[in-house]
PDB file of C-alpha atoms and ligand atoms in Angstrom:
ATOM      1  CA  MET A  89      -6.301 -21.477  23.182  1.00 92.00           C
ATOM      2  CA  ASP A  90      -7.214 -22.270  19.609  1.00 93.00           C
ATOM      3  CA  ARG A  91      -5.071 -21.025  16.806  1.00 95.00           C
ATOM      4  CA  ILE A  92      -6.956 -19.179  14.102  1.00 97.00           C
ATOM      5  CA  THR A  93      -5.397 -21.371  11.451  1.00 96.00           C
ATOM      6  CA  ALA A  94      -7.113 -19.495   8.620  1.00 97.00           C
ATOM      7  CA  ASN A  95      -4.913 -16.559   9.661  1.00 98.00           C
ATOM      8  CA  HIS A  96      -1.715 -18.647   9.457  1.00 97.00           C
ATOM      9  CA  VAL A  97      -1.162 -18.498  13.194  1.00 97.00           C
ATOM     10  CA  THR A  98       1.414 -20.868  14.700  1.00 94.00           C
ATOM     11  CA  GLY A  99       1.508 -19.622  18.297  1.00 95.00           C
ATOM     12  CA  SER A 100      -0.250 -20.918  21.378  1.00 95.00           C
ATOM     13  CA  GLY A 101      -1.480 -19.564  24.669  1.00 95.00           C
ATOM     14  CA  LYS A 102      -3.516 -20.055  27.801  1.00 93.00           C
ATOM     15  CA  ALA A 103      -5.438 -17.853  30.179  1.00 93.00           C
ATOM     16  CA  MET A 104      -7.203 -17.874  33.508  1.00 92.00           C
ATOM     17  CA  VAL A 105      -9.540 -15.558  35.361  1.00 93.00           C
ATOM     18  CA  GLN A 106     -10.191 -15.681  39.076  1.00 92.00           C
ATOM     19  CA  LEU A 107     -13.437 -13.828  39.613  1.00 91.00           C
ATOM     20  CA  SER A 108     -14.655 -12.530  42.946  1.00 91.00           C
ATOM     21  CA  GLY A 109     -17.643 -10.246  42.550  1.00 92.00           C
ATOM     22  CA  ASN A 110     -16.623  -7.934  39.724  1.00 94.00           C
ATOM     23  CA  THR A 111     -12.920  -8.180  40.511  1.00 95.00           C
ATOM     24  CA  ALA A 112     -11.108 -10.332  37.988  1.00 94.00           C
ATOM     25  CA  LYS A 113      -7.531 -11.516  38.402  1.00 94.00           C
ATOM     26  CA  ILE A 114      -6.494 -12.296  34.864  1.00 95.00           C
ATOM     27  CA  THR A 115      -3.425 -14.127  33.643  1.00 95.00           C
ATOM     28  CA  VAL A 116      -2.558 -14.701  30.004  1.00 96.00           C
ATOM     29  CA  THR A 117       0.507 -16.386  28.594  1.00 96.00           C
ATOM     30  CA  ALA A 118       1.210 -16.901  24.922  1.00 96.00           C
ATOM     31  CA  SER A 119       4.123 -17.534  22.620  1.00 96.00           C
ATOM     32  CA  GLY A 120       4.848 -17.803  18.932  1.00 96.00           C
ATOM     33  CA  LEU A 121       3.082 -14.553  18.065  1.00 97.00           C
ATOM     34  CA  VAL A 122       4.337 -11.858  15.697  1.00 95.00           C
ATOM     35  CA  GLY A 123       7.533 -10.500  17.258  1.00 93.00           C
ATOM     36  CA  GLY A 124       9.378  -7.223  17.193  1.00 90.00           C
ATOM     37  CA  ALA A 125       7.433  -4.112  18.096  1.00 88.00           C
ATOM     38  CA  SER A 126       4.063  -5.646  17.211  1.00 94.00           C
ATOM     39  CA  PRO A 127       1.415  -4.908  19.830  1.00 96.00           C
ATOM     40  CA  HIS A 128      -1.141  -7.614  20.564  1.00 97.00           C
ATOM     41  CA  ALA A 129      -4.551  -6.291  21.512  1.00 97.00           C
ATOM     42  CA  MET A 130      -6.252  -8.697  23.924  1.00 98.00           C
ATOM     43  CA  HIS A 131      -9.888  -8.641  24.967  1.00 97.00           C
ATOM     44  CA  ILE A 132     -12.528 -10.581  26.790  1.00 97.00           C
ATOM     45  CA  HIS A 133     -15.316 -10.772  24.225  1.00 97.00           C
ATOM     46  CA  VAL A 134     -18.901 -11.253  25.408  1.00 97.00           C
ATOM     47  CA  GLY A 135     -22.448 -11.497  24.159  1.00 96.00           C
ATOM     48  CA  GLY A 136     -21.807 -13.898  21.290  1.00 96.00           C
ATOM     49  CA  GLY A 137     -22.050 -17.651  21.029  1.00 96.00           C
ATOM     50  CA  GLY A 138     -19.200 -18.248  23.462  1.00 95.00           C
ATOM     51  CA  VAL A 139     -17.179 -20.016  20.783  1.00 95.00           C
ATOM     52  CA  CYS A 140     -14.254 -19.400  18.459  1.00 96.00           C
ATOM     53  CA  PRO A 141     -14.482 -19.118  14.659  1.00 97.00           C
ATOM     54  CA  LYS A 142     -14.054 -22.177  12.483  1.00 96.00           C
ATOM     55  CA  PRO A 143     -11.614 -22.168   9.533  1.00 96.00           C
ATOM     56  CA  SER A 144     -14.600 -22.383   7.175  1.00 96.00           C
ATOM     57  CA  GLU A 145     -15.619 -18.871   8.220  1.00 97.00           C
ATOM     58  CA  ALA A 146     -12.686 -17.314   6.364  1.00 98.00           C
ATOM     59  CA  LYS A 147     -13.625 -14.661   3.845  1.00 97.00           C
ATOM     60  CA  ASP A 148     -11.777 -12.916   1.058  1.00 98.00           C
ATOM     61  CA  HIS A 149      -9.742  -9.982   2.303  1.00 97.00           C
ATOM     62  CA  ASN A 150      -7.599  -8.234  -0.280  1.00 97.00           C
ATOM     63  CA  GLY A 151      -7.506 -11.496  -2.245  1.00 97.00           C
ATOM     64  CA  HIS A 152      -6.609 -13.703   0.722  1.00 98.00           C
ATOM     65  CA  ALA A 153      -8.879 -16.027   2.708  1.00 98.00           C
ATOM     66  CA  SER A 154      -8.716 -14.932   6.341  1.00 98.00           C
ATOM     67  CA  ILE A 155     -10.868 -14.106   9.353  1.00 98.00           C
ATOM     68  CA  ASN A 156     -11.088 -10.543  10.631  1.00 97.00           C
ATOM     69  CA  VAL A 157     -12.682  -9.418  13.881  1.00 96.00           C
ATOM     70  CA  ALA A 158     -16.067  -8.695  12.338  1.00 96.00           C
ATOM     71  CA  ASP A 159     -16.190 -12.041  10.513  1.00 97.00           C
ATOM     72  CA  ALA A 160     -16.294 -13.879  13.835  1.00 96.00           C
ATOM     73  CA  MET A 161     -18.428 -11.459  15.863  1.00 95.00           C
ATOM     74  CA  LYS A 162     -21.363 -13.877  16.078  1.00 96.00           C
ATOM     75  CA  ASP A 163     -19.015 -16.497  17.553  1.00 97.00           C
ATOM     76  CA  TYR A 164     -17.267 -14.531  20.270  1.00 96.00           C
ATOM     77  CA  GLY A 165     -19.344 -11.355  20.486  1.00 97.00           C
ATOM     78  CA  MET A 166     -18.343  -7.784  21.227  1.00 96.00           C
ATOM     79  CA  ILE A 167     -15.435  -6.512  23.280  1.00 97.00           C
ATOM     80  CA  GLY A 168     -16.325  -6.498  26.970  1.00 97.00           C
ATOM     81  CA  THR A 169     -12.946  -5.830  28.586  1.00 98.00           C
ATOM     82  CA  SER A 170      -9.685  -4.643  27.068  1.00 98.00           C
ATOM     83  CA  LEU A 171      -6.751  -6.429  28.694  1.00 98.00           C
ATOM     84  CA  THR A 172      -4.524  -3.380  28.738  1.00 98.00           C
ATOM     85  CA  THR A 173      -1.295  -3.252  30.725  1.00 98.00           C
ATOM     86  CA  SER A 174      -2.323  -0.020  32.506  1.00 97.00           C
ATOM     87  CA  GLY A 175      -5.116   2.512  32.724  1.00 98.00           C
ATOM     88  CA  ASP A 176      -8.557   2.151  31.196  1.00 98.00           C
ATOM     89  CA  SER A 177      -9.709  -1.379  30.405  1.00 98.00           C
ATOM     90  CA  THR A 178     -13.108  -0.678  28.890  1.00 98.00           C
ATOM     91  CA  PRO A 179     -13.995  -1.208  25.205  1.00 97.00           C
ATOM     92  CA  ASN A 180     -12.824   2.404  24.707  1.00 97.00           C
ATOM     93  CA  SER A 181      -9.280   1.020  24.922  1.00 97.00           C
ATOM     94  CA  ALA A 182      -9.929  -1.751  22.395  1.00 96.00           C
ATOM     95  CA  LEU A 183      -7.134  -0.570  20.147  1.00 96.00           C
ATOM     96  CA  ALA A 184      -4.942   1.317  22.622  1.00 96.00           C
ATOM     97  CA  VAL A 185      -1.885  -0.173  20.947  1.00 92.00           C
ATOM     98  CA  THR A 186       0.642   1.403  23.307  1.00 96.00           C
ATOM     99  CA  ARG A 187      -0.995  -0.280  26.311  1.00 97.00           C
ATOM    100  CA  PHE A 188      -1.023  -3.899  25.160  1.00 97.00           C
ATOM    101  CA  PRO A 189       1.715  -6.512  25.344  1.00 97.00           C
ATOM    102  CA  SER A 190       3.957  -6.459  22.314  1.00 96.00           C
ATOM    103  CA  GLY A 191       6.305  -8.995  20.762  1.00 96.00           C
ATOM    104  CA  SER A 192       6.192 -12.734  20.242  1.00 97.00           C
ATOM    105  CA  THR A 193       5.441 -13.725  23.830  1.00 97.00           C
ATOM    106  CA  VAL A 194       2.771 -12.557  26.270  1.00 97.00           C
ATOM    107  CA  ASP A 195       3.165 -12.867  30.020  1.00 97.00           C
ATOM    108  CA  TYR A 196       0.270 -10.855  31.359  1.00 97.00           C
ATOM    109  CA  SER A 197      -1.184 -10.559  34.816  1.00 97.00           C
ATOM    110  CA  ARG A 198      -3.534  -7.860  36.008  1.00 98.00           C
ATOM    111  CA  THR A 199      -6.419  -7.485  38.432  1.00 97.00           C
ATOM    112  CA  LEU A 200      -9.271  -5.506  36.893  1.00 95.00           C
ATOM    113  CA  GLU A 201     -12.808  -4.500  37.689  1.00 96.00           C
ATOM    114  CA  VAL A 202     -15.142  -5.899  35.043  1.00 97.00           C
ATOM    115  CA  THR A 203     -18.706  -4.883  34.304  1.00 97.00           C
ATOM    116  CA  ASP A 204     -21.707  -6.868  35.529  1.00 97.00           C
ATOM    117  CA  ASP A 205     -22.197  -8.014  31.947  1.00 97.00           C
ATOM    118  CA  VAL A 206     -18.652  -9.348  31.601  1.00 96.00           C
ATOM    119  CA  ALA A 207     -18.830 -11.055  34.999  1.00 95.00           C
ATOM    120  CA  ALA A 208     -22.108 -12.719  34.005  1.00 95.00           C
ATOM    121  CA  ASN A 209     -20.650 -13.860  30.678  1.00 95.00           C
ATOM    122  CA  LEU A 210     -17.588 -15.283  32.430  1.00 93.00           C
ATOM    123  CA  LYS A 211     -19.792 -17.260  34.801  1.00 90.00           C
ATOM    124  CA  SER A 212     -22.153 -18.499  32.103  1.00 91.00           C
ATOM    125  CA  GLY A 213     -19.429 -19.692  29.738  1.00 89.00           C
ATOM    126  CA  LYS A 214     -20.149 -17.020  27.124  1.00 93.00           C
ATOM    127  CA  ALA A 215     -16.886 -15.129  27.547  1.00 95.00           C
ATOM    128  CA  VAL A 216     -14.102 -15.637  25.028  1.00 96.00           C
ATOM    129  CA  LEU A 217     -10.517 -14.465  25.208  1.00 97.00           C
ATOM    130  CA  VAL A 218      -9.110 -13.198  21.915  1.00 97.00           C
ATOM    131  CA  ILE A 219      -5.491 -12.212  21.270  1.00 97.00           C
ATOM    132  CA  HIS A 220      -5.142 -10.176  18.106  1.00 98.00           C
ATOM    133  CA  GLY A 221      -2.295  -9.585  15.686  1.00 98.00           C
ATOM    134  CA  ILE A 222      -1.205 -11.992  12.966  1.00 98.00           C
ATOM    135  CA  ASP A 223       1.518 -12.387  10.363  1.00 97.00           C
ATOM    136  CA  TYR A 224      -0.434 -13.802   7.437  1.00 98.00           C
ATOM    137  CA  ASN A 225       2.397 -13.542   4.914  1.00 97.00           C
ATOM    138  CA  GLY A 226       5.111 -14.575   7.346  1.00 96.00           C
ATOM    139  CA  ASN A 227       7.375 -11.548   6.931  1.00 96.00           C
ATOM    140  CA  GLY A 228       7.759 -10.934  10.647  1.00 94.00           C
ATOM    141  CA  LYS A 229       5.732  -7.726  10.919  1.00 95.00           C
ATOM    142  CA  TYR A 230       2.304  -6.221  10.403  1.00 96.00           C
ATOM    143  CA  ASP A 231       1.694  -5.000   6.864  1.00 96.00           C
ATOM    144  CA  SER A 232      -1.219  -4.410   4.515  1.00 97.00           C
ATOM    145  CA  VAL A 233      -1.247  -7.797   2.772  1.00 98.00           C
ATOM    146  CA  LEU A 234      -4.861  -8.179   3.958  1.00 98.00           C
ATOM    147  CA  GLY A 235      -5.697  -4.505   3.487  1.00 97.00           C
ATOM    148  CA  ALA A 236      -6.631  -2.054   6.215  1.00 97.00           C
ATOM    149  CA  SER A 237      -8.255  -3.059   9.488  1.00 96.00           C
ATOM    150  CA  GLU A 238     -12.043  -2.906   9.448  1.00 95.00           C
ATOM    151  CA  LEU A 239     -11.818  -1.495  12.979  1.00 94.00           C
ATOM    152  CA  ASP A 240      -9.370   1.347  12.295  1.00 93.00           C
ATOM    153  CA  LYS A 241      -8.358   2.210   8.759  1.00 94.00           C
ATOM    154  CA  LYS A 242      -5.058   3.577  10.036  1.00 94.00           C
ATOM    155  CA  LEU A 243      -4.028   0.083  11.124  1.00 95.00           C
ATOM    156  CA  PRO A 244      -3.269  -2.869   8.857  1.00 97.00           C
ATOM    157  CA  ALA A 245      -5.720  -5.755   9.139  1.00 97.00           C
ATOM    158  CA  GLU A 246      -2.861  -7.989  10.290  1.00 98.00           C
ATOM    159  CA  ALA A 247      -2.596  -5.862  13.456  1.00 97.00           C
ATOM    160  CA  THR A 248      -6.188  -6.488  14.517  1.00 97.00           C
ATOM    161  CA  ASP A 249      -7.171  -9.868  13.041  1.00 98.00           C
ATOM    162  CA  PRO A 250      -7.632 -12.595  15.660  1.00 98.00           C
ATOM    163  CA  ALA A 251      -4.625 -14.831  16.336  1.00 98.00           C
ATOM    164  CA  LEU A 252      -5.570 -16.949  19.363  1.00 97.00           C
ATOM    165  CA  CYS A 253      -9.029 -17.599  20.767  1.00 96.00           C
ATOM    166  CA  GLY A 254     -10.308 -19.496  23.772  1.00 95.00           C
ATOM    167  CA  ALA A 255     -13.731 -19.841  25.369  1.00 93.00           C
ATOM    168  CA  PHE A 256     -13.689 -19.647  29.166  1.00 91.00           C
ATOM    169  CA  THR A 257     -15.172 -22.455  31.209  1.00 88.00           C
ATOM    170  CA  THR A 258     -16.042 -22.126  34.872  1.00 82.00           C
ATOM    171  CA  SER A 259     -15.098 -24.080  37.938  1.00 73.00           C
ATOM    172  CA  GLN A 260     -16.415 -23.263  41.381  1.00 61.00           C
ATOM    173  CA  MET A 261     -13.445 -23.449  43.699  1.00 52.00           C
ATOM    174  CA  ALA A 262     -15.532 -24.508  46.669  1.00 43.00           C
ATOM    175  CA  SER A 263     -16.526 -27.722  44.935  1.00 37.00           C
ATOM    176  CA  MET A 264     -13.092 -28.610  43.645  1.00 39.00           C
ATOM    177  CA  PRO A 265     -10.742 -31.028  45.393  1.00 42.00           C
ATOM    178  CA  ASN A 266      -7.101 -30.171  45.897  1.00 44.00           C
ATOM    179  CA  GLY A 267      -5.335 -31.735  42.951  1.00 43.00           C
ATOM    180  CA  ALA A 268      -7.577 -33.945  40.891  1.00 42.00           C
ATOM    181  CA  ALA A 269      -6.190 -37.379  40.129  1.00 41.00           C
ATOM    182  CA  ASP A 270      -4.481 -37.815  36.799  1.00 41.00           C
ATOM    183  CA  THR A 271      -6.784 -40.234  35.056  1.00 41.00           C
ATOM    184  CA  GLY A 272      -5.454 -39.490  31.627  1.00 40.00           C
ATOM    185  CA  ASP A 273      -8.704 -37.817  30.764  1.00 39.00           C
ATOM    186  CA  GLY A 274      -8.055 -34.414  29.268  1.00 35.00           C
ATOM    187  CA  ALA A 275     -10.936 -32.704  30.969  1.00 34.00           C
ATOM    188  CA  THR A 276     -10.090 -34.036  34.395  1.00 30.00           C
ATOM    189  CA  GLN A 277      -6.452 -33.125  33.968  1.00 30.00           C
ATOM    190  CA  ALA A 278      -7.267 -29.613  32.938  1.00 31.00           C
ATOM    191  CA  HIS A 279      -9.524 -29.362  35.967  1.00 32.00           C
ATOM    192  CA  GLY A 280      -6.700 -30.508  38.224  1.00 30.00           C
ATOM    193  CA  THR A 281      -4.331 -28.018  36.671  1.00 32.00           C
ATOM    194  CA  ASN A 282      -6.772 -25.239  37.400  1.00 34.00           C
ATOM    195  CA  THR A 283      -7.161 -26.406  40.974  1.00 30.00           C
ATOM    196  CA  GLY A 284      -3.432 -26.257  41.499  1.00 28.00           C
ATOM    197  CA  MET A 285      -3.426 -22.571  40.710  1.00 31.00           C
ATOM    198  CA  VAL A 286      -6.006 -21.712  43.342  1.00 30.00           C
ATOM    199  CA  ALA A 287      -4.513 -19.995  46.357  1.00 31.00           C
ATOM    200  CA  GLY A 288      -7.683 -19.797  48.416  1.00 31.00           C
ATOM    201  CA  GLY A 289     -10.971 -18.001  48.859  1.00 34.00           C
ATOM    202  CA  SER A 290     -13.862 -20.385  48.590  1.00 35.00           C
ATOM    203  CA  ALA A 291     -16.316 -17.788  47.281  1.00 44.00           C
ATOM    204  CA  ALA A 292     -14.447 -17.054  44.092  1.00 54.00           C
ATOM    205  CA  ALA A 293     -15.045 -18.649  40.757  1.00 62.00           C
ATOM    206  CA  LEU A 294     -12.026 -19.848  38.854  1.00 70.00           C
ATOM    207  CA  ILE A 295     -12.443 -19.577  35.156  1.00 75.00           C
ATOM    208  CA  GLY A 296      -9.997 -21.128  32.738  1.00 73.00           C
ATOM    209  CA  LEU A 297      -9.887 -22.025  29.120  1.00 73.00           C
ATOM    210  CA  GLY A 298     -11.418 -25.436  28.526  1.00 56.00           C
ATOM    211  CA  ALA A 299     -10.009 -28.880  28.057  1.00 41.00           C
ATOM    212  CA  GLY A 300      -9.585 -28.272  24.355  1.00 40.00           C
ATOM    213  CA  GLY A 301      -7.072 -25.579  25.096  1.00 39.00           C
ATOM    214  CA  TYR A 302      -5.196 -27.899  27.349  1.00 36.00           C
ATOM    215  CA  ALA A 303      -5.051 -30.608  24.695  1.00 32.00           C
ATOM    216  CA  LEU A 304      -3.776 -28.058  22.222  1.00 33.00           C
ATOM    217  CA  ARG A 305      -0.999 -27.089  24.583  1.00 34.00           C
ATOM    218  CA  ARG A 306       0.003 -30.713  25.002  1.00 31.00           C
ATOM    219  CA  ARG A 307       0.162 -31.167  21.274  1.00 31.00           C
ATOM    220  CA  SER A 308       2.225 -28.021  20.975  1.00 29.00           C
ATOM    221  CA  ALA A 309       4.645 -29.256  23.588  1.00 26.00           C
ATOM    222  CA  THR A 310       5.302 -32.506  21.761  1.00 28.00           C
ATOM    223  CA  ALA A 311       5.503 -30.834  18.358  1.00 30.00           C
ATOM    224  CA  ARG A 312       8.302 -28.470  19.310  1.00 27.00           C
TER     225      ARG A 312
HETATM  226 CU1  LIG B1074     -10.704  -8.670  20.722  1.00 50.51          CU
END
């Protein structure tokens, strides 16, 4: 996934969706996020441009250049599915802070029913995964350095601003070989990685974050 660098994010993550009809098996892993008791809202966003915001889209928030959820709405669209840990997963649970992963790492896996709209966006490459919750001023917790959240005035903006973002790309399992050759090409490698995670079921679509996300992960691995 891409770091929202304008929000001083240093973490990284990856995600995959295995879609069969409207049933989506979703896995998300991330690390380097705000730790402690900080919940990280996670959503599949749909209906936008199917892309992540660029650093140049930062705006002034409480005197600090940063990107809030609304600033990037045209890029990634509205919330389609809330990746809660239990219960409701509709946009109604967008900020159900007690039902999202919390702490610096995310290791999420859940099978959910998604709407026709979300399924269509996943298949057409217009779905974007966003993990929220940043630590702009680096003090290890959410505070009001960027003011209140534009989504819920009771929450600090740091709690809802986007941290990691990745546009989903689709692979049809039926057309994929078992274990693509490692040609050194990032796209092909990412494809092969996806293939390796497929257990079976030729009718399902496997949807992962694109080659860019993979390259980012490689860079992260060598930088640490
Ligand atoms: Cu979101």
